[in-house]
XYZ file of N, CA, C and O in Angstrom:
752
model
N 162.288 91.151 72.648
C 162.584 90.767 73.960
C 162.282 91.770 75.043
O 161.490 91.550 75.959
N 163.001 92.949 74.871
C 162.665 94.459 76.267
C 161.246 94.455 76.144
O 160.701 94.249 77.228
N 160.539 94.599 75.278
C 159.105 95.174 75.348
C 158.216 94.276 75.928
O 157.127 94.708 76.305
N 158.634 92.501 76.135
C 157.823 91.639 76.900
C 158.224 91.679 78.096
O 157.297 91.696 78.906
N 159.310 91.704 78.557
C 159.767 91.726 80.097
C 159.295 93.070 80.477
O 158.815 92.810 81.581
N 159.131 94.189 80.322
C 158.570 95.402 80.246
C 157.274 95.605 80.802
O 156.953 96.337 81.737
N 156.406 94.671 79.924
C 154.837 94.124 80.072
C 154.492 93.485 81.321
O 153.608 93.666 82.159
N 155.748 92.444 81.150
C 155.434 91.529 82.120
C 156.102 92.088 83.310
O 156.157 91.233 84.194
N 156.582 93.114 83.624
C 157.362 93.589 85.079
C 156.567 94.640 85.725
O 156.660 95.042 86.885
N 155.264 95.266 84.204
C 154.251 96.634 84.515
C 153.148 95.217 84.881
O 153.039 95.190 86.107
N 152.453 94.253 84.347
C 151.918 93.378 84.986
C 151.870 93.352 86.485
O 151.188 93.944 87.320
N 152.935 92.365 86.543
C 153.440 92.571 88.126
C 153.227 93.121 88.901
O 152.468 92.928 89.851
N 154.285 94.452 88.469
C 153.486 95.760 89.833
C 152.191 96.120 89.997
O 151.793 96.805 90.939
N 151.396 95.615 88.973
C 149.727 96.552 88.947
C 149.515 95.201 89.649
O 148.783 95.358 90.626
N 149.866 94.057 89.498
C 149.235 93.102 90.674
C 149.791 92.904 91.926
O 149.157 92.085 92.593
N 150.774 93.384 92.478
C 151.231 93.736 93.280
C 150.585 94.883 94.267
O 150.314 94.780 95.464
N 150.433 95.937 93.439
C 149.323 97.547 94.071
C 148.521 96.463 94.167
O 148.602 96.128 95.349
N 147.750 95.679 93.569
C 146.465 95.485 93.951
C 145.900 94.377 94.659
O 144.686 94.175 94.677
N 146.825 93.576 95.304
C 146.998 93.208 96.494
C 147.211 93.868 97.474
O 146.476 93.803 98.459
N 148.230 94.620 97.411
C 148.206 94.956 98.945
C 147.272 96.270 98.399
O 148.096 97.173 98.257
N 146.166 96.699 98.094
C 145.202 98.187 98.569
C 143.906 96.573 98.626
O 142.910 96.729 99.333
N 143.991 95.862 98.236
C 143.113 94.287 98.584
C 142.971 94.238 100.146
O 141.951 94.447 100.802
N 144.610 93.814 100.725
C 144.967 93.500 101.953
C 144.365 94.449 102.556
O 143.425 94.097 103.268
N 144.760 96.277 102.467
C 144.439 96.877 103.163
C 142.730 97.343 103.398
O 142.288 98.208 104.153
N 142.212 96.703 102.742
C 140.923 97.076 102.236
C 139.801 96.808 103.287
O 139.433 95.825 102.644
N 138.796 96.824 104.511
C 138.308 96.061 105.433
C 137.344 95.357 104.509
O 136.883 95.734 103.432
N 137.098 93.929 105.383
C 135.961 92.722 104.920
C 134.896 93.542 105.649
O 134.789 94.437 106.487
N 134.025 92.581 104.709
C 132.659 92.998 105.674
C 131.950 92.017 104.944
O 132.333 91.481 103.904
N 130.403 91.721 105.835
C 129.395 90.936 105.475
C 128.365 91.649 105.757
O 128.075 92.212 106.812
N 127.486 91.578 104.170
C 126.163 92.333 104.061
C 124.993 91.300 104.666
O 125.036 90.092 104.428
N 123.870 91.962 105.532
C 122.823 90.899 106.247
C 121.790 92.084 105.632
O 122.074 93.273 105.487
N 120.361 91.346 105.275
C 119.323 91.628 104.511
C 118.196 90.929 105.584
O 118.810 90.052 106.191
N 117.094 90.972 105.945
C 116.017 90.913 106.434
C 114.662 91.589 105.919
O 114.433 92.796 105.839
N 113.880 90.604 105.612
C 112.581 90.928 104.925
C 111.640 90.381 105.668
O 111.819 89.168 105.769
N 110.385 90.906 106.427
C 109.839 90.532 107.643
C 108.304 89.580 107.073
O 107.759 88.662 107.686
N 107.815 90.293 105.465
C 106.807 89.657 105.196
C 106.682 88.934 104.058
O 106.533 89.569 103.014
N 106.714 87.509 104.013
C 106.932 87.044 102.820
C 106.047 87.490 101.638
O 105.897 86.731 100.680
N 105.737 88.126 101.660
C 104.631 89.028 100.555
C 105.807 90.017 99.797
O 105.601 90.380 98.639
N 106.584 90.275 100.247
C 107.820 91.296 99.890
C 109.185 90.556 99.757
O 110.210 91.215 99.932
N 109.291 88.827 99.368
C 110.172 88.193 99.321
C 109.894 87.727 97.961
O 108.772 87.483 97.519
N 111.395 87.587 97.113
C 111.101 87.263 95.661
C 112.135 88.097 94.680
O 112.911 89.005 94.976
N 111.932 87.610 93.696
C 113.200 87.991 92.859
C 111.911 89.074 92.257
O 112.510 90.063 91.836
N 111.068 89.183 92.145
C 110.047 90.583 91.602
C 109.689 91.132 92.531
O 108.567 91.635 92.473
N 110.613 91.295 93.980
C 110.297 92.570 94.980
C 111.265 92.975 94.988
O 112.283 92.533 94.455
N 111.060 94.252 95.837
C 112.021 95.190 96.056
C 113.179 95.299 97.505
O 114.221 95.925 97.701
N 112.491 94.500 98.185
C 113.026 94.654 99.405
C 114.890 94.335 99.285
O 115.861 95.091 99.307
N 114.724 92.755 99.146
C 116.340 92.385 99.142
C 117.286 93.345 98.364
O 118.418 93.765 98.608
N 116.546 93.512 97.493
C 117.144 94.108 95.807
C 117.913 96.011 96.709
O 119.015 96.465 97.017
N 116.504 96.449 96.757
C 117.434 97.586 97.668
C 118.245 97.545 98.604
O 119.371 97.976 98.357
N 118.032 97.154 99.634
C 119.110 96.477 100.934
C 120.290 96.581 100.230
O 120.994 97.522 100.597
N 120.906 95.624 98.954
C 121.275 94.875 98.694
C 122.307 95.637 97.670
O 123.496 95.342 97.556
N 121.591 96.730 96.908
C 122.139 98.158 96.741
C 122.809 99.206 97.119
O 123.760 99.770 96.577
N 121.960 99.548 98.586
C 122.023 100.156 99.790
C 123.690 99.327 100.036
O 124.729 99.868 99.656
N 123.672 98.555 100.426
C 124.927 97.896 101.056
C 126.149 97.791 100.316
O 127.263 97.660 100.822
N 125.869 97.859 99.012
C 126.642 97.550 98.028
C 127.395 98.989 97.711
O 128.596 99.256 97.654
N 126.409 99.677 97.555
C 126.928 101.284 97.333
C 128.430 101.871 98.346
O 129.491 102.482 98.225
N 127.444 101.056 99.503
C 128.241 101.671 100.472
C 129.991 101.291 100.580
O 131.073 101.867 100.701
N 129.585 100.323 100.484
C 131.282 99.099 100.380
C 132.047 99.556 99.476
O 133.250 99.764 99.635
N 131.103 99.847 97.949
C 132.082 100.611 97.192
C 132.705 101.964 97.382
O 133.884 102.265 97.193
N 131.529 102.878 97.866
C 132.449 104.412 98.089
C 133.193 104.531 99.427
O 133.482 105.611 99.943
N 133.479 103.322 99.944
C 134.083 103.506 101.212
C 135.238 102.368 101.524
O 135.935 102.161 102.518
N 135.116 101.595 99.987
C 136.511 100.622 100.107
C 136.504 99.731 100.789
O 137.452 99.484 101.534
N 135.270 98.894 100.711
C 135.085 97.906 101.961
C 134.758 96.447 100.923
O 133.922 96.366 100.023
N 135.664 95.447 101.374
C 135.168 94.149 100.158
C 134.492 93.340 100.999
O 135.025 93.116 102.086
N 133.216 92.738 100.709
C 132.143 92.319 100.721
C 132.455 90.606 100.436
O 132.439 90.057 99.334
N 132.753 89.925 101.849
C 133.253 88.659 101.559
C 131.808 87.878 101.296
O 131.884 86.816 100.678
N 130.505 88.330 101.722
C 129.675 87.256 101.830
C 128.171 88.244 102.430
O 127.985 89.211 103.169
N 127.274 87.248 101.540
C 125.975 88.547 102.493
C 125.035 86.978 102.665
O 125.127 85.859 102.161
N 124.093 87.664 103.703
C 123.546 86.848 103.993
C 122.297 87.825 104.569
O 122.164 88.936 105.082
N 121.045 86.095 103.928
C 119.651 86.755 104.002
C 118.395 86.145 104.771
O 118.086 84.962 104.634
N 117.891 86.774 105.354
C 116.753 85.719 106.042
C 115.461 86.734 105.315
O 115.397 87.957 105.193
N 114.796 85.973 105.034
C 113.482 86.213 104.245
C 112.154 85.623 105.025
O 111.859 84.428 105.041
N 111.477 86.570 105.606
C 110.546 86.258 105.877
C 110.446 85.873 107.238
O 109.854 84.929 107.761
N 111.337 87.046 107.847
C 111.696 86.663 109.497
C 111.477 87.928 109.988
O 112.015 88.934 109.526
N 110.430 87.909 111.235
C 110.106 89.346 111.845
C 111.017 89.933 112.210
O 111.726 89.037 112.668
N 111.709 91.152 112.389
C 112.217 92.036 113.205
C 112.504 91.870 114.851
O 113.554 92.055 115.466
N 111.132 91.437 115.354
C 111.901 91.227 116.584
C 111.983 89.058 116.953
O 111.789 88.493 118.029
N 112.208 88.648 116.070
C 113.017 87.711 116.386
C 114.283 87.963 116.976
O 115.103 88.702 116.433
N 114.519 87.304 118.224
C 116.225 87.440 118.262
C 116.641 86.569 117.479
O 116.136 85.502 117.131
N 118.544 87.557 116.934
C 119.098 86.841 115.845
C 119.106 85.595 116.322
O 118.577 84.716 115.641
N 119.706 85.272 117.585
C 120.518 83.473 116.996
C 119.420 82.680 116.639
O 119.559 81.621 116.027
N 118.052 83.250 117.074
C 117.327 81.909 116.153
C 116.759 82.353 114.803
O 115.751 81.917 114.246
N 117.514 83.207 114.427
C 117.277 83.206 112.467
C 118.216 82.464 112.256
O 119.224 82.221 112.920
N 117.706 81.946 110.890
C 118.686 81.083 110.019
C 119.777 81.169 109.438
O 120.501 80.188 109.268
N 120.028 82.195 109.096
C 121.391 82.586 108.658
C 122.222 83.508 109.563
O 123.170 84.103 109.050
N 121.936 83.684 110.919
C 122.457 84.681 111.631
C 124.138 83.560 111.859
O 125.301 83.845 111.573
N 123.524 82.242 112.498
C 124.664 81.303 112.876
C 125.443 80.900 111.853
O 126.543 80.457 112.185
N 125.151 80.930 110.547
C 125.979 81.044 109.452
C 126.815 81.745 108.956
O 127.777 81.510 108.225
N 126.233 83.005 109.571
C 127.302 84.265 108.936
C 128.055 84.164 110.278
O 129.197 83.777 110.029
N 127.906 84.324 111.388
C 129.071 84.148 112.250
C 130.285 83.459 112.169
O 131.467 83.774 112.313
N 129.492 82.119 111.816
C 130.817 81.192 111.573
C 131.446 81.818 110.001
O 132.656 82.001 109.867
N 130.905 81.976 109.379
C 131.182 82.567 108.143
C 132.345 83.968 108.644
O 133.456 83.438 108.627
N 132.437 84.785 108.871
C 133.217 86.217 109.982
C 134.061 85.415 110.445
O 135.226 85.436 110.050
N 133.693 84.688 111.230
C 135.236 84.152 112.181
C 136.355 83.217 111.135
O 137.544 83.450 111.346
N 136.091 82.371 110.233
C 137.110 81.719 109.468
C 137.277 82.434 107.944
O 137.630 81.831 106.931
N 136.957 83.781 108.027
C 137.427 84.600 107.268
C 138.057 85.735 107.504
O 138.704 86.490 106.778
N 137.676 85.752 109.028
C 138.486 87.111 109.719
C 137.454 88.718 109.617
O 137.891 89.868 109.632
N 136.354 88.371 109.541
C 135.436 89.620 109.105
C 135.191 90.372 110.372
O 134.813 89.723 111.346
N 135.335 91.460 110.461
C 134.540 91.821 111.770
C 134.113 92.880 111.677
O 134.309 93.792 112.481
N 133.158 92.957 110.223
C 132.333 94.006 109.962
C 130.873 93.771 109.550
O 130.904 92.826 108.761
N 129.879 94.100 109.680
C 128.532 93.625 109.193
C 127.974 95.275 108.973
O 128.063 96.317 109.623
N 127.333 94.838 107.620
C 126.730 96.393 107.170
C 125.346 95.933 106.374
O 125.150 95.269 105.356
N 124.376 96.686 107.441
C 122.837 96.438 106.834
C 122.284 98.007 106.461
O 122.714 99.011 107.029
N 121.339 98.017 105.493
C 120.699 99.102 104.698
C 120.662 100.228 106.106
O 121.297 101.274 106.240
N 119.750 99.627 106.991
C 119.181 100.568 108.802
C 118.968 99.306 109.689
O 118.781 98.097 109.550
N 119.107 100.313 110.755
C 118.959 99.900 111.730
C 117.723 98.556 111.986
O 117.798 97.427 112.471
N 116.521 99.441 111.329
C 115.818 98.159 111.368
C 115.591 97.515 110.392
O 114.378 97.544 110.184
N 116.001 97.057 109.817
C 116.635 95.858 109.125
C 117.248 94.372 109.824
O 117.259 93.190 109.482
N 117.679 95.068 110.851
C 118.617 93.952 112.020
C 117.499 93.915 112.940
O 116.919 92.830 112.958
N 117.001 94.888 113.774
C 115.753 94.701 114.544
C 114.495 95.080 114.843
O 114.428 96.283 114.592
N 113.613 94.740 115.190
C 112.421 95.754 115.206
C 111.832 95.737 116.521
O 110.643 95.852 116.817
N 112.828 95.578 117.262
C 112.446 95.276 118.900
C 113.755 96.204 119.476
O 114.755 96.471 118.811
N 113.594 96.467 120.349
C 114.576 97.471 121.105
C 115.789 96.370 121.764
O 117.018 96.330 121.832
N 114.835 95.683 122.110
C 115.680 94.930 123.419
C 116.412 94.151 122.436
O 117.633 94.168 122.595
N 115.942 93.430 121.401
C 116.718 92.352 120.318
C 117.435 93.344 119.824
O 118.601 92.949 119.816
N 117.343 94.871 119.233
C 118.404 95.393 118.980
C 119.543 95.500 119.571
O 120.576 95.448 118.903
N 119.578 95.706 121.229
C 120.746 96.130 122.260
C 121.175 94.764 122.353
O 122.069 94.581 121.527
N 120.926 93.780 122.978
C 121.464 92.403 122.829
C 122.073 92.069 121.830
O 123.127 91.478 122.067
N 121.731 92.268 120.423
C 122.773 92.193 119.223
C 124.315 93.112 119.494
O 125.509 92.841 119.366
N 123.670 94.098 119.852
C 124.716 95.047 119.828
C 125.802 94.649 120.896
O 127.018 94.791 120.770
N 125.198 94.176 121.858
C 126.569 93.454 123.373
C 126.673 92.424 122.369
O 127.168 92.904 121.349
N 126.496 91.625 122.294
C 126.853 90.357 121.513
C 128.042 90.586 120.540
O 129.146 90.040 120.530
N 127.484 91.608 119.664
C 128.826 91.952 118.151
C 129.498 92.213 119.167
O 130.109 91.219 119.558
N 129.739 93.560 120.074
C 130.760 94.185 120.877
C 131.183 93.009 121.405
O 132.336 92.869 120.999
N 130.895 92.121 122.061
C 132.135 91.253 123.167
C 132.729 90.469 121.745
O 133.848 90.059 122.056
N 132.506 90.184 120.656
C 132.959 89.213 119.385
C 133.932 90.351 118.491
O 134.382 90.049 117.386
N 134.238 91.969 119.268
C 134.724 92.711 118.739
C 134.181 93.239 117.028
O 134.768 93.940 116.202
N 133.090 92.685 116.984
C 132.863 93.085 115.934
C 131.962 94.547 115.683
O 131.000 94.769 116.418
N 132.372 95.595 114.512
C 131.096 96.350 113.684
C 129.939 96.101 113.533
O 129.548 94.974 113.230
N 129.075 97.226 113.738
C 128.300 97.044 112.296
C 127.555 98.131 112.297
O 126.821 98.504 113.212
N 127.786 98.783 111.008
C 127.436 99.661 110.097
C 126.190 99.678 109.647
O 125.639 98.578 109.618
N 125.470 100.758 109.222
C 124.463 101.030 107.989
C 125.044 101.650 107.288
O 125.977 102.440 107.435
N 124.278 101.165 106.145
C 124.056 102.065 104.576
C 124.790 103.598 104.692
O 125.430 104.138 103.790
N 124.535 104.126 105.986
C 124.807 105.210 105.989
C 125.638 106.186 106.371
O 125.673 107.412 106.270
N 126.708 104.819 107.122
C 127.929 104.678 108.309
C 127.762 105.174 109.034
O 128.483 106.108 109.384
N 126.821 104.838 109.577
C 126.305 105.106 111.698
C 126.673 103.678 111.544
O 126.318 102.762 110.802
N 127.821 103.878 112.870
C 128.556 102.867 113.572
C 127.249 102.338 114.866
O 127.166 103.143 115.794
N 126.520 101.399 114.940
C 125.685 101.026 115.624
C 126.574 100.040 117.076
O 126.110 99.333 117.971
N 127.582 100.326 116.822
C 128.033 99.454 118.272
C 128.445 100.385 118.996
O 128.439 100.230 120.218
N 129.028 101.905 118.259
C 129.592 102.794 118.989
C 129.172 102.791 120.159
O 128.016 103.212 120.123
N 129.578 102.461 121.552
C 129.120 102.909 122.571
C 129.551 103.538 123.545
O 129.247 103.373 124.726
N 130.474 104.488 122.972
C 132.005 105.412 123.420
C 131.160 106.697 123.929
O 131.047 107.211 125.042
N 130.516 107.061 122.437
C 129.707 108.598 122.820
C 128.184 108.592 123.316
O 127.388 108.403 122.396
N 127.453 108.811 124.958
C 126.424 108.752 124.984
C 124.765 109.203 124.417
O 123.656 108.810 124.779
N 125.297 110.426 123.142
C 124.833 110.801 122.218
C 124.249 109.516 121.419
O 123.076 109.146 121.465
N 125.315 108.894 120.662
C 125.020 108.366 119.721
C 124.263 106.883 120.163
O 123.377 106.447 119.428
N 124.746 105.981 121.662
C 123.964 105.480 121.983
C 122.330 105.584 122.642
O 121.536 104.669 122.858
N 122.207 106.832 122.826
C 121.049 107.669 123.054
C 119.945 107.762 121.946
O 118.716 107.713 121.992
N 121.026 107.942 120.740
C 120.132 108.235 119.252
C 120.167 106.918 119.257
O 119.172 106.529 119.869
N 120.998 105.766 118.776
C 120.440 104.622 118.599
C 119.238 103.715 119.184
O 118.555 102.875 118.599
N 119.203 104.108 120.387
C 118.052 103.465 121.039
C 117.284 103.631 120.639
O 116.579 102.776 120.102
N 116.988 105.139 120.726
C 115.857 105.998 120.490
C 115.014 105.294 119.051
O 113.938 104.706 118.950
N 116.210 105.726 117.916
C 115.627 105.035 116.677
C 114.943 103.761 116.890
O 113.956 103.527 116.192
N 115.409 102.731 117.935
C 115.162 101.702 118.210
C 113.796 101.399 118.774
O 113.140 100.409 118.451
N 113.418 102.301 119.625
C 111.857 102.705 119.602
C 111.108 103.108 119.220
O 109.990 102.920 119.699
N 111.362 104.061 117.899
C 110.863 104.467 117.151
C 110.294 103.248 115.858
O 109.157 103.318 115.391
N 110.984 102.522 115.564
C 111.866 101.506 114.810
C 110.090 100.053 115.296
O 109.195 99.507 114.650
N 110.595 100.104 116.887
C 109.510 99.424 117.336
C 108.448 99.453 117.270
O 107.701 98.487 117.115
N 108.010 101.163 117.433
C 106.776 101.504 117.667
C 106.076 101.910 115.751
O 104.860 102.010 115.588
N 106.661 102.014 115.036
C 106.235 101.481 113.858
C 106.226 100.590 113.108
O 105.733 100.727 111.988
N 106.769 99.433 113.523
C 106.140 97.832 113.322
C 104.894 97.542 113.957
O 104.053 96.898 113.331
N 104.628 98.004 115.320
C 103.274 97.588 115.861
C 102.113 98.492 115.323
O 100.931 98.148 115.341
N 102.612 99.767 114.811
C 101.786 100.906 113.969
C 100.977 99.915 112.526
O 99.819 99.736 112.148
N 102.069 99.557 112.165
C 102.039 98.601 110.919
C 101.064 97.602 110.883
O 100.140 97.354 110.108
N 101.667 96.868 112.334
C 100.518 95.713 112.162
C 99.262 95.908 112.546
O 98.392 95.128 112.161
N 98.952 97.014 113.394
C 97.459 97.554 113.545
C 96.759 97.769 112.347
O 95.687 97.270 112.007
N 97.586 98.686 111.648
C 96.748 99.114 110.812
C 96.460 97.916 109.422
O 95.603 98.055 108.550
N 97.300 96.930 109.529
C 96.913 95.803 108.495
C 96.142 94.724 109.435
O 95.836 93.694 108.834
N 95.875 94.767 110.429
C 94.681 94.278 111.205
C 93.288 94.757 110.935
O 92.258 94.139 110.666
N 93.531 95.946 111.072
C 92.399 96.776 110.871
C 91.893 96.542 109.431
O 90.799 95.980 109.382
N 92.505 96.881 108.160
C 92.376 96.562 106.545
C 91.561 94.808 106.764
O 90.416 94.454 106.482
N 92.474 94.184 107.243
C 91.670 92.811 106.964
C 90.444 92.537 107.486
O 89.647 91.733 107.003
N 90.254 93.297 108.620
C 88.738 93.256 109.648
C 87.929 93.955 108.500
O 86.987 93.390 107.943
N 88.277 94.990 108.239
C 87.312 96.059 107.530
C 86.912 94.504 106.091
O 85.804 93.981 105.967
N 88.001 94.185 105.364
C 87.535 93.562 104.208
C 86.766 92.336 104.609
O 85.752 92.110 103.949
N 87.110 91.407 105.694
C 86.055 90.504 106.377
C 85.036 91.078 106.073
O 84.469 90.965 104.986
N 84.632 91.862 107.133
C 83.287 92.415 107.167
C 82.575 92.789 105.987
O 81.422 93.207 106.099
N 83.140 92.687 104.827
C 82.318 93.023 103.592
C 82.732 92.200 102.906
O 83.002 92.366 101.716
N 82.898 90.815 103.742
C 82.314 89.717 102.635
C 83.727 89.212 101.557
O 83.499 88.456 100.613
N 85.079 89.698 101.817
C 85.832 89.384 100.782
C 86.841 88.724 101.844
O 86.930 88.608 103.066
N 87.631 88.317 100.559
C 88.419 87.424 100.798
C 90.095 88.142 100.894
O 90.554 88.627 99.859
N 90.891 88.165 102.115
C 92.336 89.065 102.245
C 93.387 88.680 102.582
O 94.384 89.401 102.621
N 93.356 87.183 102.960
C 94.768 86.779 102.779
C 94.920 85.506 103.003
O 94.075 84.861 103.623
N 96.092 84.951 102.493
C 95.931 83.321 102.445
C 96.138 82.768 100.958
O 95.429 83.205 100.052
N 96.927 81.991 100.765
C 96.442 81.697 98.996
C 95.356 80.754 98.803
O 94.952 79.767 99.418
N 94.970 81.452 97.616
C 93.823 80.772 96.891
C 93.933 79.293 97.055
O 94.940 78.863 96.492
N 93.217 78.381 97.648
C 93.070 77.001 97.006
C 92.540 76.617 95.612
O 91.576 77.154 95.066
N 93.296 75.610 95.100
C 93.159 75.398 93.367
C 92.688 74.012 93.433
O 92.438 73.395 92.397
């Protein structure tokens, strides 16, 4: 008889602790963005790291991970509300109470300056976070430092997406010109 009520009263309390360090624990929602569907797929790397990246983080920092959400194959400087899952995870945050969002970097969320800062008023008036991988608080806009560095990255961020697409402009001109074939799928 003592040794089951015993069990069952050490039960208890360990589910008890682990509710409330649960309760106390912050939500958050992981967002993933992959800009070229060439890098979308369960045999790439993109989501898979993000996805790591985000995961890591939640764990060494005690953060439970109600829900992630992914748009695949959506440029950088799209503004969010017209990605597909941006209006999902919102409503998703508000009837769960989340008001944290944690992506791998910065650009991950944008690759435009201006779509970055507009996200950022947007979370801020919805009171919400959001984090990287690396816990740079990206809404902070208390210290003019850190909104200074964020921008900055943010142009930086910009100005190597358009780096990017030059130079894969350039690759496909060059392979035109000699006659081959560089992108598009094969017709069968």
């Amino acid at each position: 008889g003592r040794g089951i009520n015993r069990r069952n009263t050490a039960v208890t309390l360990v589910s008890v602790q682990v509710e409330r360090m649960v309760r106390g624990m912050d939500k958050a929602i992981g967002y993933y963005r992959t800009s070229s569907s060439t890098n979308v797929g369960d045999d790439k790397d993109s989501q898979h790291r993000q996805r790591r990246a985000v995961r890591s983080y939640a764990k060494a920092n005690k953060v439970r991970l109600l829900g992630e959400f992914y748009d695949a194959g959506v440029s950088g400087e799209l503004p969010l509300v017209e990605r597909e899952s941006w209006a999902g995870m919102l409503e998703t945050m508000e009837e769960q109470g989340v008001s944290l969002i944690i992506v791998e970097s910065a650009d991950r969320l944008a690759r435009s300056l201006v779509v970055q800062e507009l996200t950022v008023m947007l979370l801020k008036e919805r009171g919400v976070r959001l984090l990287t991988s690396t816990g740079q608080n990206l809404t902070d806009n208390d210290d003019p430092s850190t909104v200074a560095m964020r921008q900055m990255a943010g142009v930086f961020s910009e100005y190597e997406k358009q780096r990017l697409v030059l130079k894969m402009r350039a690759a496909r001109e060059r392979i035109r010109a000699e006659g081959r074939r560089c992108e598009g799928q094969l017709g069968y």
